[in-house]
Amino acid sequence: MDRATRKQRKREERARRRAARKESVLIQEFWNLPNMLTMGRILLIPLFVWFTYDADPFYSLMAGMVFAVASITDVVDGYLARKWNLITVVGKFMDPLADKLIAMAALVMMVRLGRVAAWVVIVLLARELIVSGLRTIAASEGMVIAAGQEGKWKTSLQLVGIISLCVHYVHPLDLGFRVVTVDYNLVGRVLVYLSSAFSVWSAVVYFRAFLAMLARRGKPDAQNA
């Protein structure tokens, strides 16, 4: 058997082994529509950052549109995952990660452009780190702490506020019965400041719920139950 034939047979054997090899569970979970939408949200981040580097009215409007699309896909992928029963380990990891990445990227770029104060980003980032740490500890102890209404308000105000900060400039808004002039930067700052207040509130509520759950677990009755 010559050398070329041996190489060909080795290549064919490797091809057969690859074909027989089963895909990992994580790879199988990745290829569904909700998780692909989540990945698409992450891939939008470089495009968003590129638009925010040029702070003229057109690119600012485009940045706001990109962030709005990312926010809509966040709602859609969660709805589809629940409706089609496609809640996966990959989705549980990627979905909150994508949310935090694009929100933090947007806030950092807004600080760079001078559209929002740096302390706002510090407060929001600190809140996310604290709550994420508490969730990790709670999950390791088998505890589940439900998100409160104040956290949902924080998220809603933050998303709308960031979109307004991205648009930034003064634009006319047609309400149907009249046209009003809107200073989107002012609207965005107010909403982001409000979301910062809700962030602190939700972090305090979450921390208290975490301590209360630990206290219940420490009671003899809870241990014997």
Coordinates of N, CA and C in Angstrom, one line a residue, residues 15-200:
A15 N -13.0 11.2 8.9 CA -14.3 11.8 8.4 C -15.4 10.9 9.0
R16 N -15.3 9.5 9.0 CA -16.3 8.7 9.6 C -16.5 8.9 11.1
R17 N -15.3 9.1 11.8 CA -15.4 9.3 13.2 C -16.1 10.6 13.5
R18 N -15.8 11.7 12.7 CA -16.5 13.0 12.9 C -18.0 12.8 12.7
A19 N -18.4 12.1 11.6 CA -19.8 11.9 11.3 C -20.5 11.1 12.4
A20 N -19.8 10.1 13.0 CA -20.5 9.3 14.0 C -20.5 10.0 15.4
R21 N -19.7 11.1 15.5 CA -19.6 11.7 16.8 C -20.9 12.6 17.0
K22 N -21.5 12.4 18.2 CA -22.7 13.2 18.5 C -22.4 14.6 18.9
E23 N -23.2 15.5 18.6 CA -23.0 16.9 19.0 C -23.2 17.0 20.5
S24 N -22.5 17.9 21.1 CA -22.7 18.1 22.6 C -24.0 18.7 22.8
V25 N -24.5 18.5 24.1 CA -25.8 19.1 24.5 C -25.8 20.6 24.3
L26 N -24.7 21.2 24.7 CA -24.7 22.7 24.6 C -24.8 23.2 23.1
I27 N -24.1 22.4 22.2 CA -24.3 22.8 20.8 C -25.7 22.6 20.3
Q28 N -26.3 21.5 20.7 CA -27.7 21.3 20.3 C -28.6 22.4 20.9
E29 N -28.4 22.8 22.1 CA -29.2 23.8 22.7 C -29.0 25.2 22.1
F30 N -27.8 25.4 21.6 CA -27.6 26.7 21.0 C -28.4 26.9 19.7
W31 N -28.6 25.9 18.9 CA -29.3 26.1 17.6 C -30.8 26.1 17.7
N32 N -31.3 27.0 18.4 CA -32.7 27.3 18.4 C -33.0 28.8 18.3
L33 N -34.2 29.2 17.8 CA -34.4 30.6 17.5 C -34.2 31.5 18.6
P34 N -34.7 31.2 19.9 CA -34.5 32.2 21.0 C -33.0 32.4 21.2
N35 N -32.2 31.4 21.3 CA -30.8 31.6 21.5 C -30.1 32.3 20.4
M36 N -30.5 32.0 19.2 CA -29.9 32.7 18.0 C -30.3 34.2 18.1
L37 N -31.5 34.6 18.5 CA -31.8 36.0 18.7 C -30.9 36.6 19.8
T38 N -30.7 35.9 20.8 CA -29.8 36.4 21.9 C -28.4 36.6 21.4
M39 N -27.9 35.7 20.6 CA -26.6 35.8 20.0 C -26.6 37.0 19.0
G40 N -27.6 37.2 18.3 CA -27.7 38.4 17.4 C -27.7 39.7 18.2
R41 N -28.3 39.7 19.4 CA -28.2 40.9 20.2 C -26.8 41.2 20.6
I42 N -26.0 40.2 20.9 CA -24.6 40.4 21.3 C -23.8 40.9 20.1
L43 N -24.1 40.4 18.9 CA -23.4 40.8 17.7 C -23.8 42.2 17.2
L44 N -24.9 42.7 17.7 CA -25.2 44.1 17.4 C -24.4 45.1 18.2
I45 N -23.7 44.7 19.3 CA -22.9 45.6 20.1 C -21.9 46.4 19.3
P46 N -21.0 45.7 18.5 CA -20.0 46.4 17.7 C -20.6 47.5 16.8
L47 N -21.7 47.1 16.2 CA -22.4 48.1 15.3 C -22.9 49.3 16.1
F48 N -23.5 49.0 17.2 CA -24.0 50.1 18.1 C -22.8 51.0 18.5
V49 N -21.7 50.4 18.9 CA -20.6 51.2 19.3 C -20.1 52.1 18.2
W50 N -20.0 51.5 17.0 CA -19.6 52.2 15.8 C -20.4 53.4 15.5
F51 N -21.8 53.3 15.6 CA -22.7 54.4 15.4 C -22.5 55.5 16.5
T52 N -22.2 55.1 17.7 CA -22.0 56.1 18.7 C -20.7 56.9 18.7
Y53 N -19.8 56.4 17.9 CA -18.5 57.2 17.8 C -18.7 58.5 17.0
D54 N -19.6 58.5 16.0 CA -19.9 59.7 15.3 C -21.2 60.3 15.9
A55 N -21.0 61.4 16.6 CA -22.1 61.9 17.4 C -23.0 62.8 16.7
D56 N -23.1 62.7 15.3 CA -24.0 63.6 14.6 C -25.4 63.1 14.7
P57 N -26.4 63.9 14.3 CA -27.8 63.5 14.5 C -28.2 62.2 13.8
F58 N -27.7 62.0 12.6 CA -28.0 60.7 11.9 C -27.5 59.5 12.6
Y59 N -26.2 59.5 12.9 CA -25.6 58.3 13.5 C -26.2 58.1 15.0
S60 N -26.5 59.2 15.6 CA -27.2 59.1 16.9 C -28.5 58.4 16.8
L61 N -29.3 58.8 15.8 CA -30.6 58.2 15.6 C -30.4 56.7 15.2
M62 N -29.4 56.4 14.4 CA -29.2 55.0 14.1 C -28.8 54.2 15.3
A63 N -28.0 54.8 16.2 CA -27.6 54.1 17.4 C -28.8 53.8 18.3
G64 N -29.7 54.8 18.3 CA -31.0 54.5 19.1 C -31.8 53.4 18.5
M65 N -31.9 53.4 17.2 CA -32.6 52.3 16.5 C -32.0 50.9 16.7
V66 N -30.7 50.8 16.7 CA -30.0 49.6 16.9 C -30.3 49.1 18.4
F67 N -30.2 50.0 19.3 CA -30.5 49.6 20.7 C -32.0 49.2 20.9
A68 N -32.9 49.9 20.2 CA -34.3 49.6 20.3 C -34.5 48.2 19.7
V69 N -33.9 47.9 18.6 CA -34.0 46.5 18.0 C -33.5 45.5 19.0
A70 N -32.4 45.7 19.6 CA -31.8 44.8 20.6 C -32.8 44.6 21.8
S71 N -33.4 45.7 22.2 CA -34.4 45.6 23.3 C -35.6 44.8 22.9
I72 N -36.1 44.9 21.7 CA -37.2 44.2 21.2 C -36.9 42.7 21.1
T73 N -35.7 42.4 20.6 CA -35.3 40.9 20.5 C -35.2 40.3 21.9
D74 N -34.9 41.1 22.9 CA -34.8 40.6 24.3 C -36.2 40.1 24.7
V75 N -37.2 40.9 24.4 CA -38.6 40.5 24.7 C -39.1 39.3 23.9
V76 N -38.7 39.3 22.6 CA -39.2 38.2 21.7 C -38.6 36.9 22.0
D77 N -37.2 36.9 22.3 CA -36.6 35.6 22.5 C -37.1 35.0 23.8
G78 N -37.4 35.8 24.9 CA -37.9 35.3 26.1 C -39.3 34.7 25.9
Y79 N -40.1 35.4 25.1 CA -41.5 34.9 24.8 C -41.5 33.6 24.1
L80 N -40.6 33.5 23.0 CA -40.6 32.3 22.2 C -40.0 31.1 23.1
A81 N -39.0 31.4 23.9 CA -38.5 30.3 24.7 C -39.5 29.7 25.6
R82 N -40.3 30.6 26.2 CA -41.4 30.1 27.1 C -42.5 29.4 26.3
K83 N -42.9 30.0 25.2 CA -44.0 29.4 24.4 C -43.7 28.1 23.8
W84 N -42.5 28.0 23.3 CA -42.0 26.7 22.6 C -41.3 25.8 23.6
N85 N -41.2 26.1 24.9 CA -40.6 25.3 25.9 C -39.1 25.0 25.4
L86 N -38.4 26.1 25.1 CA -37.0 26.0 24.7 C -36.1 26.7 25.7
I87 N -36.4 26.7 26.9 CA -35.6 27.2 28.0 C -34.4 26.3 28.2
T88 N -33.2 26.8 27.9 CA -32.0 25.9 28.0 C -31.0 26.5 28.9
V89 N -30.0 25.7 29.2 CA -28.9 26.2 30.0 C -28.1 27.3 29.3
V90 N -27.9 27.1 28.0 CA -27.3 28.2 27.2 C -28.1 29.5 27.2
G91 N -29.4 29.4 27.1 CA -30.2 30.6 27.1 C -30.2 31.3 28.4
K92 N -30.2 30.5 29.5 CA -30.2 31.1 30.9 C -28.9 31.8 31.1
F93 N -27.8 31.4 30.5 CA -26.5 32.1 30.6 C -26.4 33.3 29.7
M94 N -26.8 33.1 28.4 CA -26.5 34.1 27.4 C -27.5 35.3 27.5
D95 N -28.8 35.0 27.8 CA -29.8 36.1 27.8 C -29.4 37.2 28.8
P96 N -29.2 36.9 30.1 CA -28.8 38.0 31.0 C -27.5 38.6 30.6
L97 N -26.6 37.8 30.1 CA -25.2 38.3 29.7 C -25.4 39.3 28.6
A98 N -26.2 39.0 27.5 CA -26.4 39.9 26.4 C -27.0 41.2 26.9
D99 N -28.0 41.1 27.8 CA -28.6 42.3 28.3 C -27.6 43.3 29.0
K100 N -26.8 42.7 29.8 CA -25.8 43.5 30.6 C -24.8 44.0 29.7
L101 N -24.3 43.2 28.7 CA -23.2 43.7 27.8 C -23.7 44.9 27.0
I102 N -24.9 44.8 26.4 CA -25.3 46.0 25.5 C -25.7 47.2 26.3
A103 N -26.3 47.0 27.5 CA -26.6 48.1 28.4 C -25.4 48.8 28.9
M104 N -24.4 48.0 29.3 CA -23.1 48.6 29.8 C -22.4 49.3 28.7
A105 N -22.3 48.7 27.5 CA -21.7 49.3 26.4 C -22.3 50.6 26.0
A106 N -23.6 50.7 26.1 CA -24.4 51.9 25.8 C -24.1 53.0 26.8
L107 N -24.1 52.7 28.1 CA -23.9 53.6 29.1 C -22.4 54.2 29.1
V108 N -21.5 53.3 28.8 CA -20.1 53.7 28.7 C -19.9 54.7 27.6
M109 N -20.5 54.4 26.4 CA -20.4 55.3 25.3 C -21.1 56.6 25.6
M110 N -22.2 56.6 26.3 CA -22.9 57.8 26.7 C -22.0 58.7 27.6
V111 N -21.3 58.1 28.5 CA -20.4 58.8 29.3 C -19.3 59.4 28.4
R112 N -18.7 58.6 27.5 CA -17.7 59.1 26.6 C -18.2 60.4 25.8
L113 N -19.4 60.4 25.4 CA -20.0 61.5 24.7 C -20.5 62.6 25.6
G114 N -20.4 62.4 26.9 CA -20.8 63.5 27.9 C -22.3 63.6 28.0
R115 N -23.0 62.6 27.6 CA -24.5 62.7 27.6 C -25.1 62.2 29.0
V116 N -24.3 61.6 29.8 CA -24.8 61.2 31.1 C -23.6 61.2 32.1
A117 N -23.8 61.4 33.4 CA -22.7 61.4 34.3 C -22.1 60.0 34.6
A118 N -20.8 60.0 34.9 CA -20.2 58.7 35.1 C -20.7 58.0 36.3
W119 N -21.1 58.7 37.4 CA -21.6 58.1 38.6 C -22.8 57.2 38.4
V120 N -23.6 57.6 37.3 CA -24.8 56.8 37.0 C -24.3 55.4 36.6
V121 N -23.3 55.3 35.7 CA -22.8 54.0 35.3 C -22.2 53.2 36.4
I122 N -21.6 53.9 37.3 CA -21.0 53.2 38.5 C -22.1 52.6 39.4
V123 N -23.1 53.4 39.6 CA -24.3 52.9 40.4 C -24.9 51.7 39.8
L124 N -25.2 51.8 38.5 CA -25.9 50.7 37.8 C -25.0 49.4 37.7
L125 N -23.7 49.6 37.4 CA -22.8 48.5 37.3 C -22.6 47.8 38.7
A126 N -22.5 48.6 39.7 CA -22.4 48.1 41.1 C -23.6 47.3 41.4
R127 N -24.8 47.8 41.1 CA -26.0 47.0 41.4 C -26.1 45.7 40.7
E128 N -25.7 45.7 39.4 CA -25.7 44.4 38.7 C -24.7 43.4 39.3
L129 N -23.5 43.9 39.7 CA -22.6 43.0 40.3 C -23.1 42.4 41.6
I130 N -23.7 43.3 42.4 CA -24.2 42.8 43.7 C -25.3 41.8 43.6
V131 N -26.3 42.1 42.7 CA -27.4 41.2 42.6 C -27.0 39.9 41.9
S132 N -26.1 40.0 40.9 CA -25.6 38.8 40.3 C -24.8 37.9 41.3
G133 N -24.1 38.5 42.2 CA -23.4 37.7 43.2 C -24.3 37.1 44.2
L134 N -25.4 37.8 44.6 CA -26.4 37.2 45.5 C -27.1 36.1 44.8
R135 N -27.4 36.3 43.5 CA -28.1 35.2 42.8 C -27.3 33.9 42.7
T136 N -26.0 34.1 42.5 CA -25.1 33.0 42.4 C -25.0 32.2 43.7
I137 N -24.9 33.0 44.8 CA -24.9 32.3 46.2 C -26.2 31.7 46.4
A138 N -27.3 32.3 46.1 CA -28.6 31.8 46.4 C -28.8 30.5 45.6
A139 N -28.4 30.5 44.3 CA -28.6 29.3 43.5 C -27.7 28.1 44.0
S140 N -26.5 28.4 44.5 CA -25.7 27.4 45.1 C -26.3 26.8 46.3
E141 N -27.1 27.5 47.0 CA -27.8 27.0 48.2 C -29.2 26.5 47.9
G142 N -29.5 26.4 46.7 CA -30.8 25.9 46.3 C -32.0 26.8 46.5
M143 N -31.7 28.1 46.6 CA -32.7 29.1 46.9 C -33.0 29.9 45.6
V144 N -34.3 30.3 45.5 CA -34.7 31.1 44.3 C -35.4 32.3 44.9
I145 N -34.9 33.5 44.5 CA -35.4 34.8 44.9 C -36.1 35.4 43.7
A146 N -37.3 35.6 43.7 CA -38.1 36.2 42.6 C -37.7 37.7 42.5
A147 N -37.7 38.1 41.2 CA -37.4 39.6 41.0 C -38.7 40.4 41.3
G148 N -38.4 41.5 42.0 CA -39.5 42.4 42.4 C -40.0 43.3 41.3
Q149 N -41.1 44.0 41.5 CA -41.6 44.9 40.6 C -40.7 46.1 40.4
E150 N -39.9 46.5 41.4 CA -39.0 47.6 41.3 C -37.9 47.3 40.3
G151 N -37.5 46.0 40.2 CA -36.5 45.7 39.2 C -37.0 45.8 37.8
K152 N -38.2 45.5 37.6 CA -38.8 45.6 36.3 C -39.0 47.1 35.9
W153 N -39.3 47.9 36.9 CA -39.3 49.4 36.6 C -38.0 49.9 36.2
K154 N -37.0 49.4 36.9 CA -35.6 49.8 36.7 C -35.2 49.5 35.2
T155 N -35.5 48.3 34.8 CA -35.1 47.8 33.5 C -35.9 48.7 32.4
S156 N -37.2 48.9 32.6 CA -38.0 49.6 31.6 C -37.5 51.1 31.5
L157 N -37.3 51.7 32.6 CA -36.8 53.1 32.6 C -35.4 53.2 32.0
Q158 N -34.5 52.2 32.3 CA -33.2 52.2 31.8 C -33.2 52.1 30.3
L159 N -34.0 51.2 29.7 CA -34.0 50.9 28.3 C -34.5 52.1 27.5
V160 N -35.6 52.7 28.0 CA -36.1 53.9 27.3 C -35.2 55.1 27.4
G161 N -34.6 55.2 28.6 CA -33.7 56.3 28.9 C -32.4 56.2 28.0
I162 N -31.9 55.0 27.8 CA -30.7 54.8 26.9 C -31.0 55.1 25.5
I163 N -32.2 54.7 25.0 CA -32.6 55.0 23.7 C -32.7 56.5 23.5
S164 N -33.3 57.2 24.4 CA -33.4 58.7 24.3 C -32.0 59.3 24.3
L165 N -31.1 58.8 25.2 CA -29.7 59.4 25.2 C -29.0 59.1 23.9
C166 N -29.3 58.0 23.3 CA -28.7 57.7 22.0 C -29.1 58.7 20.9
V167 N -30.4 58.9 20.9 CA -31.0 59.9 19.9 C -30.4 61.3 20.2
H168 N -30.4 61.7 21.5 CA -29.7 62.9 22.0 C -30.3 64.2 21.6
Y169 N -30.4 64.4 20.3 CA -30.7 65.8 19.8 C -32.2 66.2 19.9
V170 N -32.4 67.4 19.7 CA -33.8 67.9 19.7 C -34.5 67.6 18.4
H171 N -35.6 66.9 18.4 CA -36.3 66.5 17.2 C -37.8 66.8 17.4
P172 N -38.5 67.1 16.3 CA -40.0 67.2 16.4 C -40.6 65.9 16.6
L173 N -41.7 65.8 17.4 CA -42.4 64.6 17.5 C -43.9 64.9 17.2
D174 N -44.4 64.1 16.2 CA -45.8 64.3 15.8 C -46.7 63.4 16.7
L175 N -47.6 64.0 17.5 CA -48.5 63.3 18.3 C -49.8 63.1 17.7
G176 N -50.0 63.5 16.4 CA -51.3 63.3 15.7 C -52.1 64.6 15.8
F177 N -52.3 65.1 17.0 CA -53.1 66.3 17.1 C -52.2 67.6 17.2
R178 N -50.9 67.4 17.4 CA -50.0 68.5 17.4 C -48.6 68.0 17.3
V179 N -47.7 68.9 16.9 CA -46.2 68.5 16.8 C -45.5 69.2 17.9
V180 N -44.8 68.5 18.7 CA -44.0 69.0 19.9 C -42.5 68.8 19.6
T181 N -41.7 69.7 20.2 CA -40.2 69.5 20.1 C -39.7 68.9 21.4
V182 N -39.0 67.8 21.2 CA -38.5 67.0 22.3 C -37.0 67.0 22.4
D183 N -36.5 67.4 23.6 CA -35.1 67.3 23.9 C -34.8 65.9 24.4
Y184 N -34.3 65.0 23.5 CA -34.2 63.6 23.8 C -33.1 63.4 24.9
N185 N -32.1 64.2 24.9 CA -31.0 64.1 25.9 C -31.5 64.3 27.3
L186 N -32.4 65.4 27.4 CA -32.9 65.7 28.7 C -33.9 64.6 29.2
V187 N -34.7 64.1 28.2 CA -35.6 63.0 28.6 C -34.8 61.8 29.0
G188 N -33.7 61.5 28.3 CA -32.9 60.3 28.6 C -32.2 60.4 29.9
R189 N -31.7 61.6 30.3 CA -31.0 61.8 31.5 C -32.0 61.6 32.7
V190 N -33.2 62.2 32.6 CA -34.2 62.0 33.6 C -34.5 60.5 33.8
L191 N -34.8 59.8 32.7 CA -35.2 58.4 32.9 C -34.0 57.6 33.4
V192 N -32.8 57.8 33.0 CA -31.7 57.0 33.5 C -31.4 57.3 35.0
Y193 N -31.6 58.6 35.4 CA -31.5 58.9 36.8 C -32.6 58.2 37.6
L194 N -33.8 58.2 37.1 CA -34.9 57.5 37.8 C -34.5 56.0 37.9
S195 N -34.0 55.4 36.8 CA -33.7 54.0 36.8 C -32.6 53.7 37.8
S196 N -31.7 54.7 38.0 CA -30.6 54.5 39.1 C -31.2 54.4 40.4
A197 N -32.2 55.3 40.7 CA -32.9 55.2 42.0 C -33.6 53.9 42.2
F198 N -34.3 53.4 41.1 CA -34.9 52.1 41.2 C -33.9 50.9 41.3
S199 N -32.7 51.1 40.8 CA -31.7 50.1 40.9 C -31.2 50.0 42.3
V200 N -31.0 51.1 43.0 CA -30.6 51.0 44.4 C -31.7 50.4 45.2

